[in-house]
Amino acid sequence: MRNPSPSQSSAPYADALTAHAREPWLRLNVPGHAADPDAFAALAAFTGDAQLRLDVPPLLDGIDLGPDSPRAAALQLAAEAWGARRTWFLTNGASQGNRLAVMALRSLGECLVVQRSVHSSVVDGLVLSGLRAAFVQPGVDYTLGIAHGVTAHDLAFALAENPDAAAACVVTPSYFGAVADVRALADTAHAAGVPLVVDEAWGAHFGFHHELPRNALALGADLVISSTHKLGGSLTQSAMLHLGDGPFADRLEPVLERVFQLTQSTSESALLLGSLDLTRRRLATATDAIGHSLRAADLMREQIRDRGRFAVVSDGFAEFPDVVATDPLRIPVDTRAGGISGHEARRRLMTDHQVLVEVATDSAVVAVVGAGSTPDVARFVDALHSLPVTVTPGREPGGLKLPVPSEVRMTAREAFFAPSRSIPADEAVGQVSASTLAAYPPGIPNVLPGEVITAELVSFLQSTARTPGGHVRGASDPEVQNLRVVTPTR
């Protein structure tokens, strides 16, 4: 764990923004609410007066103009906290970071060797960049239907098969908290002459306590996408992109800056930026608070084990060679072991107990503890164990088996921009998808533009759409009765 420098206890951007908001400005600029709680009473009641005053536009002296501005200082402190050469604040989530990274990688080559279970925003990046994808299959728990990470061995094989690769892109930790061997993956990528990009959206808190895994930058990654709002605790939609100080930094930094300017809003939210500054300070200085979070998560797992009805998914991670550690702030629960599907458990926890969990699959739910938060452990564990038995308890495979990725016939960009049409789903079997379709949660693409649609895929997506809380991103209709396919050329 890094020892925070004295400067990490400051929040220069957030402090400058707060000081600006205290002044009695006559605001004749945007945003149009002018921080006037009387004229915009409904908005003020919704957000609070203070939020209206903090909601200022970019390019203000004393806040974000110039290389010595409070914003520049906040970015430097973030880079130091995560061990980066340079950090960018993002106001459109880690999804923006993934798209940005993939677009920038086009400057290094024409092929991206990428973990198949990436977030759909990486596929969006493939569409935007025109990069060809060569996929590395992750380890999969077929009993629970969840994907983990990739091994260095499998990554090395994929890189050897694609000597024109621009980079390697992996995801760690997974939605369920499985952590891959980033050091080995970075060494493998570098031996092949390419940078390693890590979608560390779920690991923004890594490295800020000695009981947490080290972050990807500390283990040799070259470019890291961090969804800081997830377990880090900044406001929703705020994120960071970190560039490591490795052998590819000189080539990547200028193109990353250009693509950042291309993708970041020119009206980025000061509230989101300020929350990133404050969250960095808290992560870097509030070690004791993170320790309390770790104890709460440990207690949740202990009590679930002790009661004997449900199983803790991460207890079985040692069986998988692609998993070398676990995020201790994730509590993945095998609900089918206790006689209820994950989707039904999530729905009943919300409607009957006002308990929200993060992710549900057919077989499991995942509760997360934000770094520095101290949840009511007993309330969650009691609510979980009050759920009714609705299916036969056991660890047999659930009803929604993950579909096997199918044949690739076109690049994502070619298929996305090709002439296409929407047809009944059963008629789409055997044809090329024009869309990215991803079952939510967790949002991992099940078919990409350019891949062949299979009967297994159609059945999975339609079953997902029928489950409580299930949603298929990219579908033409909520029930997935129709799919968009590439129109065959004559």
PDB file of N, CA and C in Angstrom, residues 210-270:
ATOM      1  N   HIS A 210      -4.058  -2.339   2.803  1.00  0.00           N
ATOM      2  CA  HIS A 210      -3.163  -3.495   2.652  1.00  0.00           C
ATOM      3  C   HIS A 210      -3.917  -4.805   2.466  1.00  0.00           C
ATOM      4  N   GLU A 211      -5.223  -4.850   2.776  1.00  0.00           N
ATOM      5  CA  GLU A 211      -5.997  -6.068   2.565  1.00  0.00           C
ATOM      6  C   GLU A 211      -6.673  -6.107   1.194  1.00  0.00           C
ATOM      7  N   LEU A 212      -6.522  -5.055   0.420  1.00  0.00           N
ATOM      8  CA  LEU A 212      -7.076  -5.031  -0.930  1.00  0.00           C
ATOM      9  C   LEU A 212      -6.018  -5.456  -1.943  1.00  0.00           C
ATOM     10  N   PRO A 213      -6.405  -6.020  -3.071  1.00  0.00           N
ATOM     11  CA  PRO A 213      -5.426  -6.327  -4.118  1.00  0.00           C
ATOM     12  C   PRO A 213      -4.731  -5.056  -4.608  1.00  0.00           C
ATOM     13  N   ARG A 214      -3.539  -5.210  -5.137  1.00  0.00           N
ATOM     14  CA  ARG A 214      -2.840  -4.077  -5.741  1.00  0.00           C
ATOM     15  C   ARG A 214      -3.560  -3.673  -7.028  1.00  0.00           C
ATOM     16  N   ASN A 215      -3.457  -2.380  -7.378  1.00  0.00           N
ATOM     17  CA  ASN A 215      -4.143  -1.960  -8.594  1.00  0.00           C
ATOM     18  C   ASN A 215      -3.341  -2.346  -9.834  1.00  0.00           C
ATOM     19  N   ALA A 216      -4.004  -2.282 -10.979  1.00  0.00           N
ATOM     20  CA  ALA A 216      -3.403  -2.787 -12.218  1.00  0.00           C
ATOM     21  C   ALA A 216      -2.173  -1.998 -12.633  1.00  0.00           C
ATOM     22  N   LEU A 217      -2.153  -0.688 -12.378  1.00  0.00           N
ATOM     23  CA  LEU A 217      -0.975   0.109 -12.734  1.00  0.00           C
ATOM     24  C   LEU A 217       0.248  -0.359 -11.962  1.00  0.00           C
ATOM     25  N   ALA A 218       0.085  -0.672 -10.690  1.00  0.00           N
ATOM     26  CA  ALA A 218       1.206  -1.129  -9.866  1.00  0.00           C
ATOM     27  C   ALA A 218       1.733  -2.475 -10.332  1.00  0.00           C
ATOM     28  N   LEU A 219       0.939  -3.213 -11.115  1.00  0.00           N
ATOM     29  CA  LEU A 219       1.323  -4.539 -11.583  1.00  0.00           C
ATOM     30  C   LEU A 219       1.753  -4.538 -13.043  1.00  0.00           C
ATOM     31  N   GLY A 220       1.936  -3.349 -13.641  1.00  0.00           N
ATOM     32  CA  GLY A 220       2.515  -3.274 -14.972  1.00  0.00           C
ATOM     33  C   GLY A 220       1.578  -2.938 -16.097  1.00  0.00           C
ATOM     34  N   ALA A 221       0.290  -2.690 -15.822  1.00  0.00           N
ATOM     35  CA  ALA A 221      -0.631  -2.318 -16.891  1.00  0.00           C
ATOM     36  C   ALA A 221      -0.253  -0.964 -17.469  1.00  0.00           C
ATOM     37  N   ASP A 222      -0.538  -0.771 -18.736  1.00  0.00           N
ATOM     38  CA  ASP A 222      -0.171   0.462 -19.425  1.00  0.00           C
ATOM     39  C   ASP A 222      -1.295   1.485 -19.465  1.00  0.00           C
ATOM     40  N   LEU A 223      -2.523   1.023 -19.499  1.00  0.00           N
ATOM     41  CA  LEU A 223      -3.670   1.917 -19.573  1.00  0.00           C
ATOM     42  C   LEU A 223      -4.785   1.276 -18.760  1.00  0.00           C
ATOM     43  N   VAL A 224      -5.377   2.052 -17.841  1.00  0.00           N
ATOM     44  CA  VAL A 224      -6.359   1.492 -16.910  1.00  0.00           C
ATOM     45  C   VAL A 224      -7.603   2.373 -16.886  1.00  0.00           C
ATOM     46  N   ILE A 225      -8.752   1.740 -17.043  1.00  0.00           N
ATOM     47  CA  ILE A 225     -10.029   2.438 -16.971  1.00  0.00           C
ATOM     48  C   ILE A 225     -10.615   2.176 -15.595  1.00  0.00           C
ATOM     49  N   SER A 226     -10.969   3.243 -14.880  1.00  0.00           N
ATOM     50  CA  SER A 226     -11.405   3.140 -13.485  1.00  0.00           C
ATOM     51  C   SER A 226     -12.780   3.766 -13.326  1.00  0.00           C
ATOM     52  N   SER A 227     -13.774   2.958 -12.979  1.00  0.00           N
ATOM     53  CA  SER A 227     -15.129   3.465 -12.748  1.00  0.00           C
ATOM     54  C   SER A 227     -15.210   3.907 -11.289  1.00  0.00           C
ATOM     55  N   THR A 228     -14.686   5.089 -11.032  1.00  0.00           N
ATOM     56  CA  THR A 228     -14.469   5.558  -9.674  1.00  0.00           C
ATOM     57  C   THR A 228     -15.756   5.621  -8.868  1.00  0.00           C
ATOM     58  N   HIS A 229     -16.881   5.815  -9.536  1.00  0.00           N
ATOM     59  CA  HIS A 229     -18.141   5.934  -8.801  1.00  0.00           C
ATOM     60  C   HIS A 229     -18.614   4.606  -8.239  1.00  0.00           C
ATOM     61  N   LYS A 230     -18.109   3.487  -8.729  1.00  0.00           N
ATOM     62  CA  LYS A 230     -18.614   2.191  -8.274  1.00  0.00           C
ATOM     63  C   LYS A 230     -18.243   1.967  -6.809  1.00  0.00           C
ATOM     64  N   LEU A 231     -17.155   1.323  -6.526  1.00  0.00           N
ATOM     65  CA  LEU A 231     -16.798   1.092  -5.131  1.00  0.00           C
ATOM     66  C   LEU A 231     -15.944   2.208  -4.549  1.00  0.00           C
ATOM     67  N   GLY A 232     -15.495   3.144  -5.410  1.00  0.00           N
ATOM     68  CA  GLY A 232     -14.749   4.288  -4.896  1.00  0.00           C
ATOM     69  C   GLY A 232     -15.649   5.287  -4.201  1.00  0.00           C
ATOM     70  N   GLY A 233     -16.852   5.519  -4.743  1.00  0.00           N
ATOM     71  CA  GLY A 233     -17.824   6.345  -4.065  1.00  0.00           C
ATOM     72  C   GLY A 233     -18.044   7.730  -4.624  1.00  0.00           C
ATOM     73  N   SER A 234     -17.491   8.079  -5.791  1.00  0.00           N
ATOM     74  CA  SER A 234     -17.800   9.371  -6.397  1.00  0.00           C
ATOM     75  C   SER A 234     -19.204   9.317  -6.989  1.00  0.00           C
ATOM     76  N   LEU A 235     -19.677  10.444  -7.509  1.00  0.00           N
ATOM     77  CA  LEU A 235     -21.037  10.480  -8.031  1.00  0.00           C
ATOM     78  C   LEU A 235     -21.172   9.618  -9.286  1.00  0.00           C
ATOM     79  N   THR A 236     -22.364   9.054  -9.458  1.00  0.00           N
ATOM     80  CA  THR A 236     -22.640   8.203 -10.607  1.00  0.00           C
ATOM     81  C   THR A 236     -22.284   8.920 -11.909  1.00  0.00           C
ATOM     82  N   GLN A 237     -21.608   8.196 -12.789  1.00  0.00           N
ATOM     83  CA  GLN A 237     -21.189   8.641 -14.117  1.00  0.00           C
ATOM     84  C   GLN A 237     -19.803   9.278 -14.089  1.00  0.00           C
ATOM     85  N   SER A 238     -19.168   9.403 -12.943  1.00  0.00           N
ATOM     86  CA  SER A 238     -17.808   9.936 -12.893  1.00  0.00           C
ATOM     87  C   SER A 238     -16.806   8.776 -12.903  1.00  0.00           C
ATOM     88  N   ALA A 239     -15.700   8.968 -13.580  1.00  0.00           N
ATOM     89  CA  ALA A 239     -14.709   7.906 -13.745  1.00  0.00           C
ATOM     90  C   ALA A 239     -13.352   8.528 -14.047  1.00  0.00           C
ATOM     91  N   MET A 240     -12.347   7.675 -14.175  1.00  0.00           N
ATOM     92  CA  MET A 240     -11.002   8.147 -14.497  1.00  0.00           C
ATOM     93  C   MET A 240     -10.344   7.214 -15.507  1.00  0.00           C
ATOM     94  N   LEU A 241      -9.414   7.771 -16.240  1.00  0.00           N
ATOM     95  CA  LEU A 241      -8.559   7.012 -17.147  1.00  0.00           C
ATOM     96  C   LEU A 241      -7.125   7.273 -16.715  1.00  0.00           C
ATOM     97  N   HIS A 242      -6.370   6.203 -16.491  1.00  0.00           N
ATOM     98  CA  HIS A 242      -4.995   6.322 -16.007  1.00  0.00           C
ATOM     99  C   HIS A 242      -4.018   5.765 -17.042  1.00  0.00           C
ATOM    100  N   LEU A 243      -2.993   6.532 -17.348  1.00  0.00           N
ATOM    101  CA  LEU A 243      -1.916   6.086 -18.231  1.00  0.00           C
ATOM    102  C   LEU A 243      -0.708   5.740 -17.385  1.00  0.00           C
ATOM    103  N   GLY A 244      -0.224   4.511 -17.505  1.00  0.00           N
ATOM    104  CA  GLY A 244       0.962   4.097 -16.775  1.00  0.00           C
ATOM    105  C   GLY A 244       2.225   4.683 -17.373  1.00  0.00           C
ATOM    106  N   ASP A 245       3.267   4.705 -16.587  1.00  0.00           N
ATOM    107  CA  ASP A 245       4.540   5.267 -17.050  1.00  0.00           C
ATOM    108  C   ASP A 245       5.412   4.152 -17.607  1.00  0.00           C
ATOM    109  N   GLY A 246       4.899   3.472 -18.626  1.00  0.00           N
ATOM    110  CA  GLY A 246       5.591   2.326 -19.197  1.00  0.00           C
ATOM    111  C   GLY A 246       6.162   2.616 -20.569  1.00  0.00           C
ATOM    112  N   PRO A 247       6.560   1.564 -21.295  1.00  0.00           N
ATOM    113  CA  PRO A 247       7.252   1.742 -22.580  1.00  0.00           C
ATOM    114  C   PRO A 247       6.379   2.307 -23.692  1.00  0.00           C
ATOM    115  N   PHE A 248       5.060   2.335 -23.500  1.00  0.00           N
ATOM    116  CA  PHE A 248       4.167   2.814 -24.557  1.00  0.00           C
ATOM    117  C   PHE A 248       3.589   4.197 -24.244  1.00  0.00           C
ATOM    118  N   ALA A 249       3.973   4.757 -23.111  1.00  0.00           N
ATOM    119  CA  ALA A 249       3.350   6.002 -22.656  1.00  0.00           C
ATOM    120  C   ALA A 249       3.601   7.163 -23.614  1.00  0.00           C
ATOM    121  N   ASP A 250       4.824   7.277 -24.133  1.00  0.00           N
ATOM    122  CA  ASP A 250       5.131   8.413 -25.015  1.00  0.00           C
ATOM    123  C   ASP A 250       4.265   8.397 -26.272  1.00  0.00           C
ATOM    124  N   ARG A 251       3.993   7.213 -26.799  1.00  0.00           N
ATOM    125  CA  ARG A 251       3.168   7.123 -28.001  1.00  0.00           C
ATOM    126  C   ARG A 251       1.686   7.305 -27.687  1.00  0.00           C
ATOM    127  N   LEU A 252       1.269   6.800 -26.530  1.00  0.00           N
ATOM    128  CA  LEU A 252      -0.153   6.824 -26.223  1.00  0.00           C
ATOM    129  C   LEU A 252      -0.646   8.174 -25.710  1.00  0.00           C
ATOM    130  N   GLU A 253       0.173   8.890 -24.951  1.00  0.00           N
ATOM    131  CA  GLU A 253      -0.324  10.087 -24.277  1.00  0.00           C
ATOM    132  C   GLU A 253      -0.900  11.138 -25.235  1.00  0.00           C
ATOM    133  N   PRO A 254      -0.196  11.515 -26.310  1.00  0.00           N
ATOM    134  CA  PRO A 254      -0.775  12.553 -27.173  1.00  0.00           C
ATOM    135  C   PRO A 254      -2.050  12.125 -27.866  1.00  0.00           C
ATOM    136  N   VAL A 255      -2.140  10.872 -28.289  1.00  0.00           N
ATOM    137  CA  VAL A 255      -3.362  10.442 -28.972  1.00  0.00           C
ATOM    138  C   VAL A 255      -4.508  10.286 -27.981  1.00  0.00           C
ATOM    139  N   LEU A 256      -4.201   9.868 -26.754  1.00  0.00           N
ATOM    140  CA  LEU A 256      -5.238   9.803 -25.730  1.00  0.00           C
ATOM    141  C   LEU A 256      -5.826  11.184 -25.451  1.00  0.00           C
ATOM    142  N   GLU A 257      -4.954  12.188 -25.391  1.00  0.00           N
ATOM    143  CA  GLU A 257      -5.434  13.542 -25.148  1.00  0.00           C
ATOM    144  C   GLU A 257      -6.334  14.008 -26.285  1.00  0.00           C
ATOM    145  N   ARG A 258      -5.960  13.696 -27.523  1.00  0.00           N
ATOM    146  CA  ARG A 258      -6.780  14.114 -28.659  1.00  0.00           C
ATOM    147  C   ARG A 258      -8.141  13.413 -28.651  1.00  0.00           C
ATOM    148  N   VAL A 259      -8.148  12.118 -28.343  1.00  0.00           N
ATOM    149  CA  VAL A 259      -9.413  11.390 -28.317  1.00  0.00           C
ATOM    150  C   VAL A 259     -10.249  11.817 -27.115  1.00  0.00           C
ATOM    151  N   PHE A 260      -9.593  12.149 -26.008  1.00  0.00           N
ATOM    152  CA  PHE A 260     -10.319  12.681 -24.862  1.00  0.00           C
ATOM    153  C   PHE A 260     -11.078  13.952 -25.246  1.00  0.00           C
ATOM    154  N   GLN A 261     -10.401  14.850 -25.944  1.00  0.00           N
ATOM    155  CA  GLN A 261     -11.051  16.080 -26.379  1.00  0.00           C
ATOM    156  C   GLN A 261     -12.214  15.786 -27.333  1.00  0.00           C
ATOM    157  N   LEU A 262     -12.087  14.701 -28.073  1.00  0.00           N
ATOM    158  CA  LEU A 262     -13.131  14.299 -29.022  1.00  0.00           C
ATOM    159  C   LEU A 262     -14.360  13.740 -28.313  1.00  0.00           C
ATOM    160  N   THR A 263     -14.154  13.085 -27.160  1.00  0.00           N
ATOM    161  CA  THR A 263     -15.240  12.349 -26.510  1.00  0.00           C
ATOM    162  C   THR A 263     -15.797  13.021 -25.267  1.00  0.00           C
ATOM    163  N   GLN A 264     -15.032  13.891 -24.606  1.00  0.00           N
ATOM    164  CA  GLN A 264     -15.509  14.523 -23.386  1.00  0.00           C
ATOM    165  C   GLN A 264     -16.440  15.686 -23.720  1.00  0.00           C
ATOM    166  N   SER A 265     -17.476  15.848 -22.955  1.00  0.00           N
ATOM    167  CA  SER A 265     -18.396  16.966 -23.170  1.00  0.00           C
ATOM    168  C   SER A 265     -17.681  18.292 -22.964  1.00  0.00           C
ATOM    169  N   THR A 266     -18.019  19.292 -23.772  1.00  0.00           N
ATOM    170  CA  THR A 266     -17.507  20.644 -23.541  1.00  0.00           C
ATOM    171  C   THR A 266     -18.286  21.345 -22.437  1.00  0.00           C
ATOM    172  N   SER A 267     -19.319  20.667 -21.926  1.00  0.00           N
ATOM    173  CA  SER A 267     -20.081  21.187 -20.787  1.00  0.00           C
ATOM    174  C   SER A 267     -20.051  20.158 -19.658  1.00  0.00           C
ATOM    175  N   GLU A 268     -18.868  19.657 -19.367  1.00  0.00           N
ATOM    176  CA  GLU A 268     -18.738  18.613 -18.353  1.00  0.00           C
ATOM    177  C   GLU A 268     -19.202  19.120 -16.983  1.00  0.00           C
ATOM    178  N   SER A 269     -19.735  18.222 -16.186  1.00  0.00           N
ATOM    179  CA  SER A 269     -20.348  18.578 -14.919  1.00  0.00           C
ATOM    180  C   SER A 269     -19.307  18.856 -13.837  1.00  0.00           C
ATOM    181  N   ALA A 270     -19.345  20.067 -13.279  1.00  0.00           N
ATOM    182  CA  ALA A 270     -18.455  20.404 -12.175  1.00  0.00           C
ATOM    183  C   ALA A 270     -18.745  19.545 -10.955  1.00  0.00           C
TER     184      ALA A 270
END
